[in-house]
XYZ file of C-alpha atoms in Angstrom:
216
model
C 12.774 28.549 -4.524
C 12.310 27.018 -8.024
C 15.186 24.479 -7.368
C 13.520 23.509 -4.140
C 10.188 22.964 -5.858
C 12.026 20.795 -8.574
C 13.646 18.820 -5.844
C 10.411 18.243 -4.015
C 8.708 16.952 -7.157
C 11.542 14.692 -7.754
C 11.453 13.166 -4.394
C 7.670 12.787 -4.634
C 7.955 10.634 -7.744
C 5.824 7.604 -7.883
C 8.888 5.372 -7.700
C 9.736 6.708 -4.254
C 6.184 6.256 -2.837
C 6.437 2.647 -4.250
C 9.835 1.962 -2.641
C 8.592 3.101 0.791
C 5.465 0.925 0.283
C 7.389 -2.067 -0.751
C 9.711 -1.804 2.258
C 6.856 -1.660 4.634
C 5.078 -4.622 3.016
C 8.202 -6.627 2.970
C 8.725 -5.951 6.693
C 5.213 -6.925 7.410
C 5.622 -10.187 5.526
C 8.818 -11.002 7.485
C 7.080 -10.311 10.933
C 3.942 -12.370 9.859
C 6.108 -15.286 8.714
C 8.018 -15.380 11.915
C 5.039 -15.030 14.249
C 2.601 -17.167 12.148
C 0.770 -19.726 14.319
C 1.821 -18.095 17.700
C -0.997 -16.881 19.915
C -1.610 -15.195 23.352
C -4.350 -16.843 25.364
C -6.600 -15.372 27.985
C -8.879 -16.631 30.725
C -11.225 -13.988 32.064
C -13.028 -14.622 35.375
C -16.592 -13.204 35.139
C -18.691 -11.768 38.005
C -20.879 -14.749 38.207
C -17.791 -17.056 38.781
C -17.575 -18.378 35.105
C -14.713 -18.070 33.026
C -14.175 -16.987 29.347
C -11.353 -17.957 27.166
C -10.047 -15.888 24.385
C -6.943 -15.708 22.301
C -5.261 -13.332 19.945
C -2.276 -13.687 17.541
C 1.032 -13.078 19.241
C 1.841 -10.279 16.676
C -1.120 -8.615 14.902
C -0.993 -4.923 15.128
C 2.535 -4.304 13.609
C 1.614 -6.331 10.614
C -1.676 -4.477 9.962
C -0.009 -1.075 10.708
C 2.800 -1.729 8.284
C 0.442 -2.884 5.524
C -1.882 0.089 6.131
C 1.036 2.397 5.732
C 2.423 0.494 2.644
C -0.946 0.586 0.964
C -1.248 4.343 1.809
C 2.057 5.111 0.194
C 1.350 2.911 -2.997
C -2.160 4.558 -3.419
C -0.544 8.049 -3.216
C 2.025 6.896 -5.893
C -0.909 5.716 -8.086
C -2.674 9.004 -7.670
C 0.364 11.045 -8.638
C 0.871 8.700 -11.612
C -2.621 9.411 -12.794
C -2.248 13.032 -12.105
C 1.260 14.527 -11.609
C -0.246 17.990 -11.149
C -1.098 16.859 -7.475
C 2.580 18.018 -6.959
C 2.365 21.272 -8.643
C 3.883 24.237 -6.869
C 6.193 22.008 -4.940
C 3.599 20.856 -2.411
C 1.342 17.982 -1.965
C -2.297 18.643 -2.995
C -5.114 18.381 -0.304
C -6.200 15.222 -2.110
C -2.918 13.627 -0.906
C -3.138 15.010 2.640
C -5.451 12.388 3.937
C -4.972 8.962 5.463
C -8.329 7.392 4.712
C -7.317 4.502 2.365
C -10.846 3.969 0.971
C -11.056 7.570 0.011
C -7.769 7.435 -1.604
C -8.629 4.392 -3.508
C -11.984 5.904 -4.681
C -10.120 8.831 -6.249
C -8.334 6.546 -8.668
C -9.422 6.591 -12.249
C -7.898 3.559 -13.812
C -8.326 0.844 -11.163
C -11.583 -0.379 -9.624
C -12.079 -1.909 -6.213
C -14.588 -4.546 -5.162
C -16.488 -4.367 -1.884
C -14.023 -6.638 -0.041
C -11.073 -4.624 -0.960
C -12.805 -1.465 0.241
C -13.626 -3.128 3.572
C -9.962 -4.175 3.933
C -8.946 -0.590 3.302
C -11.541 0.703 5.848
C -10.108 -1.765 8.310
C -6.532 -0.631 7.801
C -7.600 3.023 7.981
C -8.750 2.319 11.569
C -5.675 0.421 12.482
C -3.019 3.059 11.388
C -4.194 5.868 13.879
C -5.558 3.749 16.529
C -5.100 0.039 17.220
C -1.811 -0.134 15.319
C -0.186 2.396 17.668
C -2.026 2.911 20.780
C -4.297 0.901 23.152
C -7.018 3.387 23.086
C -8.282 6.257 20.843
C -8.417 9.889 21.919
C -11.773 9.573 23.552
C -14.003 6.857 24.990
C -16.682 7.331 22.282
C -14.236 6.355 19.606
C -13.480 2.834 21.079
C -14.125 0.027 18.463
C -13.559 -3.764 18.827
C -10.056 -4.674 17.569
C -9.781 -6.752 14.405
C -6.676 -9.089 14.700
C -4.712 -10.297 11.765
C -5.656 -13.737 10.191
C -4.542 -15.824 7.318
C -7.260 -14.509 5.257
C -6.683 -10.804 6.143
C -3.025 -11.211 5.549
C -3.565 -12.826 2.143
C -5.989 -10.078 1.129
C -3.319 -7.491 1.958
C -0.725 -9.269 -0.171
C -3.211 -9.633 -3.058
C -4.253 -5.984 -3.032
C -0.692 -4.831 -2.734
C 0.359 -6.934 -5.803
C -2.625 -5.604 -7.757
C -1.681 -1.939 -6.995
C 1.980 -2.735 -7.552
C 1.324 -3.988 -11.084
C -0.923 -0.948 -11.913
C 1.736 1.488 -10.699
C 4.288 -0.459 -12.822
C 2.020 -0.211 -15.935
C 1.548 3.688 -15.436
C 5.229 4.426 -14.910
C 6.966 1.830 -17.252
C 7.620 4.589 -19.967
C 8.048 7.447 -17.628
C 5.767 10.358 -16.894
C 6.001 14.068 -17.292
C 5.667 15.799 -13.934
C 5.361 19.465 -12.935
C 8.161 21.899 -12.459
C 9.975 20.493 -15.517
C 10.604 17.004 -13.955
C 10.410 13.957 -15.851
C 9.644 10.874 -13.737
C 12.043 7.989 -14.534
C 11.000 4.866 -16.639
C 10.203 2.443 -13.854
C 11.563 -1.163 -14.015
C 10.277 -3.689 -11.567
C 11.995 -6.865 -13.022
C 10.363 -9.207 -10.356
C 6.967 -8.350 -12.141
C 8.052 -8.606 -15.692
C 6.903 -12.322 -16.173
C 3.422 -11.264 -15.393
C 3.393 -7.636 -16.905
C 1.276 -8.151 -20.105
C 1.613 -4.512 -21.027
C 5.324 -4.916 -21.656
C 5.049 -7.827 -24.186
C 1.860 -6.319 -25.802
C 3.697 -3.115 -26.553
C 6.560 -5.027 -28.169
C 4.248 -7.310 -30.067
C 5.998 -10.570 -28.908
C 5.584 -13.183 -26.250
C 7.481 -13.418 -23.096
C 10.129 -15.882 -24.504
C 10.747 -13.456 -27.339
C 11.025 -10.543 -25.087
C 13.550 -12.387 -22.750
C 15.737 -13.336 -25.866
C 15.520 -9.646 -26.933
C 16.896 -8.556 -23.522
C 19.703 -11.001 -23.541
C 20.804 -10.154 -27.054
């Protein structure tokens, strides 16, 4: 049983929550890029004989669903980075067994969220169990207007993901001691190194100096 607990903690390391999150976000980016600017138009005939025109993006729900799942993964990776004991005993703490992104974000200690970011997380929390997967919720009383993807919402998803990605890198750059005798690996996200101030600050040199040190 001890070996199983150790394997569980190893597989629940922040780097694996991150890689799941990154794959989901990259897929969302690819879908959005391919479908950007494409719409489905509707003409509704009203009871009085008038018509109402409406349109929605051709692809909206999968992009929001994937970003919702991606941000859920990276938020949980950050929570584990801040408190590895959330994996103690070879199981996920109840604090990780939730899907409300705003609640997960509010539990983080070392990163603060503004009002617009919390609103985005609340929107995505609705999308994941409802609009992202099904045409209706479990009961009529839970029906809500659907929020479609837009350029501004997409940009906000990307910006928030990047901010959380950098924070996870910062917390895991030198590795972390986890429970069950596990040591989480030193994380390297080389695509972020050029913007990662915490790397050059620790080495007391600028980015050019750090690059030369790597090449030597």
